[in-house]
Each structure stands twice: as C-alpha cells, then as structure tokens.
Tab-separated table of C-alpha atoms in Angstrom:
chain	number	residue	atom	x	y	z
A	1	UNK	CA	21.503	-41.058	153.426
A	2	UNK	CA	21.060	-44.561	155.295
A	3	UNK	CA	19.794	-43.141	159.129
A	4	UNK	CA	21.864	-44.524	161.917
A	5	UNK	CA	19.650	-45.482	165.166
A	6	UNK	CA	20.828	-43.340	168.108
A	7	UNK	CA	22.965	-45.010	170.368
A	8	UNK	CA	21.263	-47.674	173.157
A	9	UNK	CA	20.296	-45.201	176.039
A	10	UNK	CA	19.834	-47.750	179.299
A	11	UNK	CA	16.976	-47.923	181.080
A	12	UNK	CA	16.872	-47.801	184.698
A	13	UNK	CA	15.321	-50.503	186.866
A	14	UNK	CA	12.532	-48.977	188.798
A	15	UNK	CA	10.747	-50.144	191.582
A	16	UNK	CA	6.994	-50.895	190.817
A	17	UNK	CA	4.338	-52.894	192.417
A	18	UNK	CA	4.484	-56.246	191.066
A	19	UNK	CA	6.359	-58.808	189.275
A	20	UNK	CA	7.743	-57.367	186.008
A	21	UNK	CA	7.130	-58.588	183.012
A	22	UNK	CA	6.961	-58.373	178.924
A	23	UNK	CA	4.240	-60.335	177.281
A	24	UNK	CA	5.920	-60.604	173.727
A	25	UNK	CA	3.151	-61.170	170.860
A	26	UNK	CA	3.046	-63.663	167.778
A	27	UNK	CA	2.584	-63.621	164.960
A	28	UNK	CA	4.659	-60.241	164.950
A	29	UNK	CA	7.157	-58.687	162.290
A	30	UNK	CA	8.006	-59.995	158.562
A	31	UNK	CA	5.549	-61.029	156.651
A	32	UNK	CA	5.849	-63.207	153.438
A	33	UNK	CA	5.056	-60.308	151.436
A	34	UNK	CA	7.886	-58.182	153.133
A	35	UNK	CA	10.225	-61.248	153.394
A	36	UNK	CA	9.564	-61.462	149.231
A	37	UNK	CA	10.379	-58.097	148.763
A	38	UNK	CA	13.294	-57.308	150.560
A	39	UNK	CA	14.905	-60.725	148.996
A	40	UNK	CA	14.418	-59.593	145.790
A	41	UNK	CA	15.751	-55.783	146.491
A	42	UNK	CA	19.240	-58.331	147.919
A	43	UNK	CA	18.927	-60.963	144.932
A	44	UNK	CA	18.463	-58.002	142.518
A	45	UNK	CA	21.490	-56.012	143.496
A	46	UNK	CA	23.857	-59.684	143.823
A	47	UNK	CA	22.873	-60.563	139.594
A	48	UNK	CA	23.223	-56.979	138.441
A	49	UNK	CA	25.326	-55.215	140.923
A	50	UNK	CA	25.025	-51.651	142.220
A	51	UNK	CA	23.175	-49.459	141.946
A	52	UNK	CA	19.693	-51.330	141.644
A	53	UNK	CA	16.531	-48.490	142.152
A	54	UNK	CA	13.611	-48.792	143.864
A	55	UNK	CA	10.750	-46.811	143.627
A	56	UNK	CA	8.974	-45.443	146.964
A	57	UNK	CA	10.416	-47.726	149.769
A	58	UNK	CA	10.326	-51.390	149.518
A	59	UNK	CA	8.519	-51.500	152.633
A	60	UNK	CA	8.112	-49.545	155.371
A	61	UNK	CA	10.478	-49.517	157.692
A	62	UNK	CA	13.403	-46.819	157.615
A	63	UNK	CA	15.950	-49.741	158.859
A	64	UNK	CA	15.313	-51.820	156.223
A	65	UNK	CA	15.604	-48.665	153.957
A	66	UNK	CA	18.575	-48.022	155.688
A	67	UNK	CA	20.111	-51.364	155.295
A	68	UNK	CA	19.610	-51.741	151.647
A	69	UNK	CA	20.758	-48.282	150.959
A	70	UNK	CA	24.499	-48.969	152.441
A	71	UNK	CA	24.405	-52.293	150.013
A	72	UNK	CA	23.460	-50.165	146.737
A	73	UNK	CA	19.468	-49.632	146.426
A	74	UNK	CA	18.867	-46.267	145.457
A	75	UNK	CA	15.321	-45.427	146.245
A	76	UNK	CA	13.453	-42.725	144.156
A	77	UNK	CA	10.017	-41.453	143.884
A	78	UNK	CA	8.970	-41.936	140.299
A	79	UNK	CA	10.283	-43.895	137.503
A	80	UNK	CA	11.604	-40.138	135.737
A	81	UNK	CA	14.361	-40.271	137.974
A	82	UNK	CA	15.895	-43.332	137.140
A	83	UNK	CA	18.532	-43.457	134.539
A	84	UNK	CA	17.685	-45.046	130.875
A	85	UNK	CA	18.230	-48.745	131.230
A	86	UNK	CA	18.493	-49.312	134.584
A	87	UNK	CA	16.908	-51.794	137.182
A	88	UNK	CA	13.929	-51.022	139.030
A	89	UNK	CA	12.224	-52.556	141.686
A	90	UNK	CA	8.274	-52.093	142.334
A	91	UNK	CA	7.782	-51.701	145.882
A	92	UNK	CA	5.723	-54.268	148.051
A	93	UNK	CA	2.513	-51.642	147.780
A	94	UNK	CA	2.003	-51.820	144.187
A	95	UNK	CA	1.812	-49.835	141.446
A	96	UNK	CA	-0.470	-48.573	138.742
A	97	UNK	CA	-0.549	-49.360	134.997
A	98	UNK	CA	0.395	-45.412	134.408
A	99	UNK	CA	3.466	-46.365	136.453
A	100	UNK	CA	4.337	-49.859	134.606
A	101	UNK	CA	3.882	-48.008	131.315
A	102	UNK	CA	6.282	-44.907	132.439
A	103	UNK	CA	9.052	-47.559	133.304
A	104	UNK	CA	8.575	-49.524	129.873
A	105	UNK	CA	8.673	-45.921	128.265
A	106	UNK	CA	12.182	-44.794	129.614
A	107	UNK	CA	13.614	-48.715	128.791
A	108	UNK	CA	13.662	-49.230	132.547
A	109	UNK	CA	14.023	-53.142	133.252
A	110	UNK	CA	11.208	-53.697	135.999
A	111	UNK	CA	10.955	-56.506	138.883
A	112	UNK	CA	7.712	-56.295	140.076
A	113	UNK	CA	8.015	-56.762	143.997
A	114	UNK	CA	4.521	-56.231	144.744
A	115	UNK	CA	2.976	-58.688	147.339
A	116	UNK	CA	1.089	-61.199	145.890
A	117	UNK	CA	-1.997	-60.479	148.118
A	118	UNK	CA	-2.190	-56.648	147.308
A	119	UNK	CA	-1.765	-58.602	142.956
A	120	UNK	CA	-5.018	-60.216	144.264
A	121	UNK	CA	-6.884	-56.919	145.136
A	122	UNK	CA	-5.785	-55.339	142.118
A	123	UNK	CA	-7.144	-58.465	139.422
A	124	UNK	CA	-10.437	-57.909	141.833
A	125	UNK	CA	-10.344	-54.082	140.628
A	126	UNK	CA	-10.063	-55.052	137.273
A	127	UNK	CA	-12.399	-57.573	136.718
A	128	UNK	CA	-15.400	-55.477	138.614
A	129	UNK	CA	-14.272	-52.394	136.932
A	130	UNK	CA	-14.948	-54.235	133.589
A	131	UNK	CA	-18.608	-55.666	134.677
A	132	UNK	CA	-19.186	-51.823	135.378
A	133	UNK	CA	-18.976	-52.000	139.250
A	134	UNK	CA	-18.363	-48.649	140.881
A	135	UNK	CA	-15.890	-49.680	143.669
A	136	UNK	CA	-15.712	-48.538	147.292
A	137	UNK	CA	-12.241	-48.315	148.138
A	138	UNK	CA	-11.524	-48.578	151.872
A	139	UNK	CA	-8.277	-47.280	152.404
A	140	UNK	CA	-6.163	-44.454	153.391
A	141	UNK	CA	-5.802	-40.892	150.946
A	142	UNK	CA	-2.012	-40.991	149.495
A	143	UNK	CA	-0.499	-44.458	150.654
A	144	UNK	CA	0.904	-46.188	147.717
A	145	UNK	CA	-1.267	-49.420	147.637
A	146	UNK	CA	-4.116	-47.149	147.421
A	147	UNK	CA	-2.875	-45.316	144.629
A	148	UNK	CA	-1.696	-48.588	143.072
A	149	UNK	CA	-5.252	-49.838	143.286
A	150	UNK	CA	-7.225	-47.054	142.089
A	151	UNK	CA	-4.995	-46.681	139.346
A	152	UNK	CA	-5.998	-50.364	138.176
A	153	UNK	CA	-9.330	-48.453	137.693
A	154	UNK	CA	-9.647	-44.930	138.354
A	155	UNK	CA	-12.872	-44.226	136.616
A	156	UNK	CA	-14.995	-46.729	138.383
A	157	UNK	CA	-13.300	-46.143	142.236
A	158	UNK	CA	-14.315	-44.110	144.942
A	159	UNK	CA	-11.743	-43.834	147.779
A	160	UNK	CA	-13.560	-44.457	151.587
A	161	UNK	CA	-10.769	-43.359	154.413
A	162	UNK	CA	-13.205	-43.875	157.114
A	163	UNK	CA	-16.390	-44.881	158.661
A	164	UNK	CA	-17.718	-41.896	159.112
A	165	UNK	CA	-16.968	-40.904	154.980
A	166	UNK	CA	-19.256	-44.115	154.389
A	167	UNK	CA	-22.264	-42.329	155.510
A	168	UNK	CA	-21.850	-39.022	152.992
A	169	UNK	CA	-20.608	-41.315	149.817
A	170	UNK	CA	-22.123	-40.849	146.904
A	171	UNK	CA	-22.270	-43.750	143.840
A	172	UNK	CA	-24.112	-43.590	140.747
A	173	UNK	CA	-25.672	-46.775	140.648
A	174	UNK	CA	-26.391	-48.291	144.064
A	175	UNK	CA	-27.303	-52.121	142.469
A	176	UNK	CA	-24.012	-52.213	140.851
A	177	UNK	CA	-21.056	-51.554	143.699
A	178	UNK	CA	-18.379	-53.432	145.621
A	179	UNK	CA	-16.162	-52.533	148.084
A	180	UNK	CA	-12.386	-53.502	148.542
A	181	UNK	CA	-9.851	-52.706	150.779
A	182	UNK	CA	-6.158	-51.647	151.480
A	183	UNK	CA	-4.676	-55.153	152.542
A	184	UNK	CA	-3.183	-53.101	156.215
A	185	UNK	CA	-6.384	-51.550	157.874
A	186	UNK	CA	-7.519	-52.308	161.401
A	187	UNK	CA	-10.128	-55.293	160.780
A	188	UNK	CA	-12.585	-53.727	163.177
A	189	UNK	CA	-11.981	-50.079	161.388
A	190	UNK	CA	-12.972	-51.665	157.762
A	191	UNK	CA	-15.832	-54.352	159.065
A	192	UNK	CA	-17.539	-50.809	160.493
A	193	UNK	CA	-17.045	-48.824	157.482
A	194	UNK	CA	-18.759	-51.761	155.543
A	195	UNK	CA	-21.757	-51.789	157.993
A	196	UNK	CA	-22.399	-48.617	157.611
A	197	UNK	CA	-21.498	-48.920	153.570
A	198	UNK	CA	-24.227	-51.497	153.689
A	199	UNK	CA	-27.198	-49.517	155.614
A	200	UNK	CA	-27.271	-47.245	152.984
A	201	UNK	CA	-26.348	-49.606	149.566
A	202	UNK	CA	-27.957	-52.866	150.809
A	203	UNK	CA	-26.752	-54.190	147.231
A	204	UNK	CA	-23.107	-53.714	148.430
A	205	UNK	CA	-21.024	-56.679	147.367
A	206	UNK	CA	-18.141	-58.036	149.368
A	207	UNK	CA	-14.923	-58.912	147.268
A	208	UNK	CA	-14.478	-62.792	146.877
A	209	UNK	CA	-12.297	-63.537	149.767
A	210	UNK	CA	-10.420	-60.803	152.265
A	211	UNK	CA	-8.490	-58.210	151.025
A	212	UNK	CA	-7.190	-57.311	154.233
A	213	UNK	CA	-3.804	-59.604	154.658
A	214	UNK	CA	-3.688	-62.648	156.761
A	215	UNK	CA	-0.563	-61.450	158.913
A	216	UNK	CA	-2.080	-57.710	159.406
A	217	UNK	CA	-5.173	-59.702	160.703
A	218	UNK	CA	-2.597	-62.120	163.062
A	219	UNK	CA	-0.908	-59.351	164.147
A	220	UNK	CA	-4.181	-57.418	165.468
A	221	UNK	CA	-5.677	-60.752	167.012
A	222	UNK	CA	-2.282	-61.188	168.762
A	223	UNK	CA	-2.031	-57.286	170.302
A	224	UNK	CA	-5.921	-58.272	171.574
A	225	UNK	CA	-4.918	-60.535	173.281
A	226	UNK	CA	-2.199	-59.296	174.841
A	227	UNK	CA	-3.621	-55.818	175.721
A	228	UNK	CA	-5.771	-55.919	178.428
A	229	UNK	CA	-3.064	-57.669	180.239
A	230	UNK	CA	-0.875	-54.649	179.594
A	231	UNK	CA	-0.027	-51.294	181.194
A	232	UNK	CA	1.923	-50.787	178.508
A	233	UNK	CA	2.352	-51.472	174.715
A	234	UNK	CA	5.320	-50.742	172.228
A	235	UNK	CA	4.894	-51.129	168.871
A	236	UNK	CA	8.166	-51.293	166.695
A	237	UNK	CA	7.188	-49.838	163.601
A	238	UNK	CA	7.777	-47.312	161.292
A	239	UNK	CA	5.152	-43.744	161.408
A	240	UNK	CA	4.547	-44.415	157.349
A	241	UNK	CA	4.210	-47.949	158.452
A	242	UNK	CA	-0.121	-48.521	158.340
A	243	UNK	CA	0.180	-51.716	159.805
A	244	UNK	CA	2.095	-50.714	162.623
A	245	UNK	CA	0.456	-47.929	163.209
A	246	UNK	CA	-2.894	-49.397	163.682
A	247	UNK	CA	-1.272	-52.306	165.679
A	248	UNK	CA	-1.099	-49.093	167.886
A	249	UNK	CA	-4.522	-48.147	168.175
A	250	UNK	CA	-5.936	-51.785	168.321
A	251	UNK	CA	-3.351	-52.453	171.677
A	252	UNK	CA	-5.366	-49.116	173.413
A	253	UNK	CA	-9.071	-49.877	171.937
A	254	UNK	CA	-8.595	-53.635	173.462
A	255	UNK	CA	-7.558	-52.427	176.973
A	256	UNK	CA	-3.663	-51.245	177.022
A	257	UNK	CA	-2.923	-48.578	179.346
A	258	UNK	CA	-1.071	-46.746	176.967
A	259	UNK	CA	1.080	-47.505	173.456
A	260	UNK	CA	3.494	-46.440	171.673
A	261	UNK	CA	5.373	-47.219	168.166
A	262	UNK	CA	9.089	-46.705	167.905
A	263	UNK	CA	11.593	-47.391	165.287
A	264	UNK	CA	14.129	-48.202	168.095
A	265	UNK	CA	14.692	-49.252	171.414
A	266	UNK	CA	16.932	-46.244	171.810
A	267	UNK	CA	13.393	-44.043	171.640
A	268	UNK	CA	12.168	-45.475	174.513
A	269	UNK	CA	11.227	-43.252	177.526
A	270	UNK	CA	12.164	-43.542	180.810
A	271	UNK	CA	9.023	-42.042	181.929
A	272	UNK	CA	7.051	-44.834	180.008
A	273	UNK	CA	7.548	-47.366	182.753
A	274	UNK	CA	6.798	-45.812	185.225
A	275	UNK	CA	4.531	-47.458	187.158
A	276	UNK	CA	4.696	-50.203	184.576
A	277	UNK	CA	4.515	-54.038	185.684
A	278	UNK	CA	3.703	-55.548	182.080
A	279	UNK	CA	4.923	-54.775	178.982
A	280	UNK	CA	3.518	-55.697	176.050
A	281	UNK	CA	5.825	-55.857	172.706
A	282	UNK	CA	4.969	-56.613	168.941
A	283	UNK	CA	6.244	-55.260	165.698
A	284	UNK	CA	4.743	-54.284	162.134
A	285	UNK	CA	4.671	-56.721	159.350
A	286	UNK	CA	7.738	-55.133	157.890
A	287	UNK	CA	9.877	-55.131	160.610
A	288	UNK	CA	13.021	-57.369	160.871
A	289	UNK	CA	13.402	-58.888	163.933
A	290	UNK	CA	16.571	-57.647	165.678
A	291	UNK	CA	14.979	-54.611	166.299
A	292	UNK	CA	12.124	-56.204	168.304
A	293	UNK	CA	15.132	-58.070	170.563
A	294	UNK	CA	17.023	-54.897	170.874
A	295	UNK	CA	13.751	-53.689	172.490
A	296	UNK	CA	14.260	-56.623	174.601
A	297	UNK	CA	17.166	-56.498	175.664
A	298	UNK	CA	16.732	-52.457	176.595
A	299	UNK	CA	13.523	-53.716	178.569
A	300	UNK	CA	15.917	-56.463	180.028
A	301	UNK	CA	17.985	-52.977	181.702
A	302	UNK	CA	14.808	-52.053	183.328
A	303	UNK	CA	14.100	-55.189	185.106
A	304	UNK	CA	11.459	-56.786	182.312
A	305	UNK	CA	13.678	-59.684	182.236
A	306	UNK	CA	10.707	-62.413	182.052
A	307	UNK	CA	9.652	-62.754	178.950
A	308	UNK	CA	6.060	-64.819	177.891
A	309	UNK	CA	5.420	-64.985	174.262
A	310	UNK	CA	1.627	-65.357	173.535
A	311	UNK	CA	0.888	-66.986	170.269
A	312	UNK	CA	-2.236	-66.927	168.644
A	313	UNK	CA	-1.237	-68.259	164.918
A	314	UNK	CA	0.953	-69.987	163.174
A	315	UNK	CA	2.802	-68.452	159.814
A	316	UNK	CA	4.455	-70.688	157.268
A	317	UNK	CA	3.697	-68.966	154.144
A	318	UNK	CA	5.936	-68.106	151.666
A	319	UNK	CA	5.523	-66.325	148.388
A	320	UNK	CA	8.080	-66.941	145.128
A	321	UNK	CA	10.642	-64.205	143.900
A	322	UNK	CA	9.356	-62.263	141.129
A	323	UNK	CA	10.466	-64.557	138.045
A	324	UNK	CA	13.777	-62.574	137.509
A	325	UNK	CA	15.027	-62.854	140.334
A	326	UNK	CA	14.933	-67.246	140.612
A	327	UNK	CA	18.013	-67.731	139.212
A	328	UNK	CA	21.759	-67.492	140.640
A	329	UNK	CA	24.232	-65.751	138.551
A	330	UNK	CA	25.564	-69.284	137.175
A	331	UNK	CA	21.612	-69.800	135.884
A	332	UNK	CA	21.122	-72.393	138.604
A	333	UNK	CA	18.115	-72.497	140.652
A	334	UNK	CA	18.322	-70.277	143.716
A	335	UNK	CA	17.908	-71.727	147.114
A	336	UNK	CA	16.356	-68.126	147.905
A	337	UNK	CA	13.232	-68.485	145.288
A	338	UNK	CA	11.239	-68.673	148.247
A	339	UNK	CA	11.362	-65.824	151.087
A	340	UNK	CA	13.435	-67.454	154.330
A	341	UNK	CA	13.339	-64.801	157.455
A	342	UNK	CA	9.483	-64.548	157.987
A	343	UNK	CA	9.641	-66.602	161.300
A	344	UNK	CA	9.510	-65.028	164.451
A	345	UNK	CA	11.350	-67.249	166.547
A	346	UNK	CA	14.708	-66.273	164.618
C-alpha cells in the first residue's frame, strides 16, 4: 500500500542565540539517473496502461514509491512474480544477466531503467572479467547495484564493504586485479578503502574513469561545505537510500553538530532545534523536490525563515529514455525522451 506522510506537525519558534538561519545545499535531490527512471516508470504506464511492474523500487525513496503506486506500478521482488506477458521495469540499480534471462524466460517484456552510469560499471565488469581480472568490488553486502554488478561476473568478484575488509582480502593473483565501485559511496569512504587496497596489491588497477556518480560526488562536496557552518543537518532521504544516508555521515565527519535523514518534514523533532541557529538542508539523489520545500516551509514555523542556498556545481545532464519508452502513443517523438525535473531550483 502507497504510505501516506503523517500530517505537518508545526514547529515552534524558539528563542536561541543568534540570527536563524537554513543554509540550503546544491546540487541536492534528482539526479539524471533518477529523473530517467521515474519518467520511464510514468511513460511506461501512459503507452501500456495499468498495471506496469517494477522490480525492487525504482529508486529509493518511499514517496516516489508511493506516488507511482497510486498511478498503477506494482512493485515486486523478482521477475517470478510477475504475470506471463506483462511489463517490467528494471530498477535504476541494475540488474544481473540471471535476472534479464528469468524475465525473457517467463515472456516478460523488459524496459531496462538502469542508470546509464551504474551500465558503465557493469561493461567495466565485463570486459576485466574476460582479461581474467579478479575484481575488488567496493560496495555495500545486499544493495541491488551490488548484486547487479557482481552478477555481470560473479566468478572473478570479490565484494569489499569497507576499509577495514581491505586489509584481510584475499585474491588469487595479486598482478592481475582491479577494483570498482558502487556508483553511491562516500568518496572519502572508497578513496581509503583503495589506499589501503593498494598497500597491500601495489598492482591494483583503478577502473578507467569514476565509478562513483557525478551527483553523489556534488552532493557530498555541497554538505562539506555547508557543515561546519551548521549546528544542525537534515538530510531528506530515504533509510534504504545509500546516497542519502552517507550524505548523513559526510555533514557530521565535515563539522555538523549533529544530522539527521528524514523522509518528511512531519519527522522532524522539536527537540532538534534546540539551541539551533543554522540549519543546514540537502536531499538524496532520488528525492523529488517538494519534499525538501515542505522541510522548508516546517523550518519557516520555527523561525528559519532566511534561507542561503550554497552552490558548489552546476547539473545539466540528462540521460535518454530506455528506447521503448521514446515514442508517444500516436508513434511521434516524445518531448519527454530526455529526463525534465532534475533541477533544483524547481
């Protein structure tokens, strides 16, 4: 069932000592790859009608998993539940061959809605898998894109979930390995865990460009610079969210007082603010923004009227619809081939 936010629970304006404020972060919220997938989850369900199902969540964020639900998506957790014949949409995390081949199997018809930068990390699997590269996969133990991944090439990877797993590893041939990563890790988290990856396989090669995503990168850069200037930090985010949740732990490493992630405004705390003369606010890379001014506009109640936004990048990528979906239902060229709602300033 869709989940309904609790109703907006005002927050009281308390005194504190100082001037307060919200320092409001960009880049924040929808990426391209989330913007991509969502569309196509919409477009899908307008050219084939209800229901259209979607394995695992499209992204993470139970509103958007809300929202699509009350328009038709039915989300499942393997192809086997799906009915013979029907649409199915490949989250934005990716998923394996074994998965691909289970859909074609049951006569599902599949739109692949996997970002094109986690495509990227999986052609890198491939290709060092067949050169006979045992790869280091830095990620974390049961999220999708890591299963997606491995599954490119299970008998050449080695999962890594931390820095400190990087110094008990074992590989069978230390000339011949290469480490990639899950596109949503803290940048600081993965650069250590290939230091130390390094000190003990000097040979270690790096994949041929970043695996971890341009907006999770903007998004940490922009809660730096933000923190130290904060006494407090809210994340909105979802808890399966990665992305958001590291945004989290990057806001208190650089300085933040304290953090928090929410999925609404309505889970706020009173008890937060207190004390509280700057607010800092950002959002995950799958979260729409009307939940980040709803956040605002509860702050707002408190007295955090003045709002700064700090920007440390600009965004203007956009990614193309998965090939089925390019189309309007007269066979005309949709408008919506590229994503549309990735800016921040909407």
């Amino acid at each position: 069932m869709p989940r309904i936010p609790s109703a907006r629970n005002r927050l009281k304006d308390t005194p504190v000592n100082g001037v307060k404020r919200v320092l409001l972060a960009a880049p924040r919220g929808y990426c391209a790859g989330v913007d991509r997938a969502v569309i196509a989850v919409e477009k899908a369900l307008e050219l084939y009608g209800a229901p259209v199902y979607v394995r695992k969540q499209i992204v993470h964020n139970v509103h958007v998993v809300s929202e699509l639900e009350t328009k038709g998506a039915i989300f499942v957790e393997e192809v086997d539940e799906v009915p013979t014949g029907s649409h199915i949409v490949f989250s934005a995390h990716g998923v394996s061959p074994a998965v691909v081949g289970a859909a074609a199997d049951r006569g599902l018809l599949a739109i692949d809605a996997t970002c094109p930068l986690v495509t990227k990390v999986h052609r890198e699997a491939v290709r060092f898998a067949r050169d006979d590269f045992e790869i280091l996969l830095i990620g974390h133990e049961g999220h999708e894109e890591v299963e997606g991944t491995a599954g490119e090439a299970p008998e050449h990877t080695t999962l890594v979930g931390s820095p400190d797993e990087a110094d008990t590893i074992q590989v069978r041939n230390p000339e011949k390995v290469v480490w990639l990563s899950q596109t949503t890790l803290s940048v600081d988290e993965t650069m250590e865990t290939v230091r130390r990856l390094r000190a003990r396989f000097p040979l270690l090669q790096d994949p041929p460009s970043d695996d971890i995503c341009y907006a999770t990168q903007n998004r940490q850069v922009a809660i730096k610079k933000i923190a130290e200037d904060s006494d407090l930090v809210i994340v909105v985010g979802s808890a399966n969210s990665s992305n958001s949740v590291r945004l989290v732990e990057v806001a208190l490493e650089y300085g933040a007082r304290a953090a928090y992630r929410v999925d609404y405004a309505s889970e706020v705390r009173q008890e937060w603010l207190d004390g509280v003369v700057t607010v800092g606010v950002t959002s995950g890379a799958s979260v729409p923004e009307e939940l980040v001014h709803e956040l605002l506009a509860a702050l707002e109640d408190a007295g955090y009227g003045n709002v700064e936004e700090i920007k440390t990048a600009e965004e203007d990528l956009l990614f193309s619809l998965p090939k089925e979906l390019r189309k309007d239902l007269a066979g005309n060229t949709d408008a919506r081939g590229l994503g549309g709602r990735m800016t921040s300033d909407e």
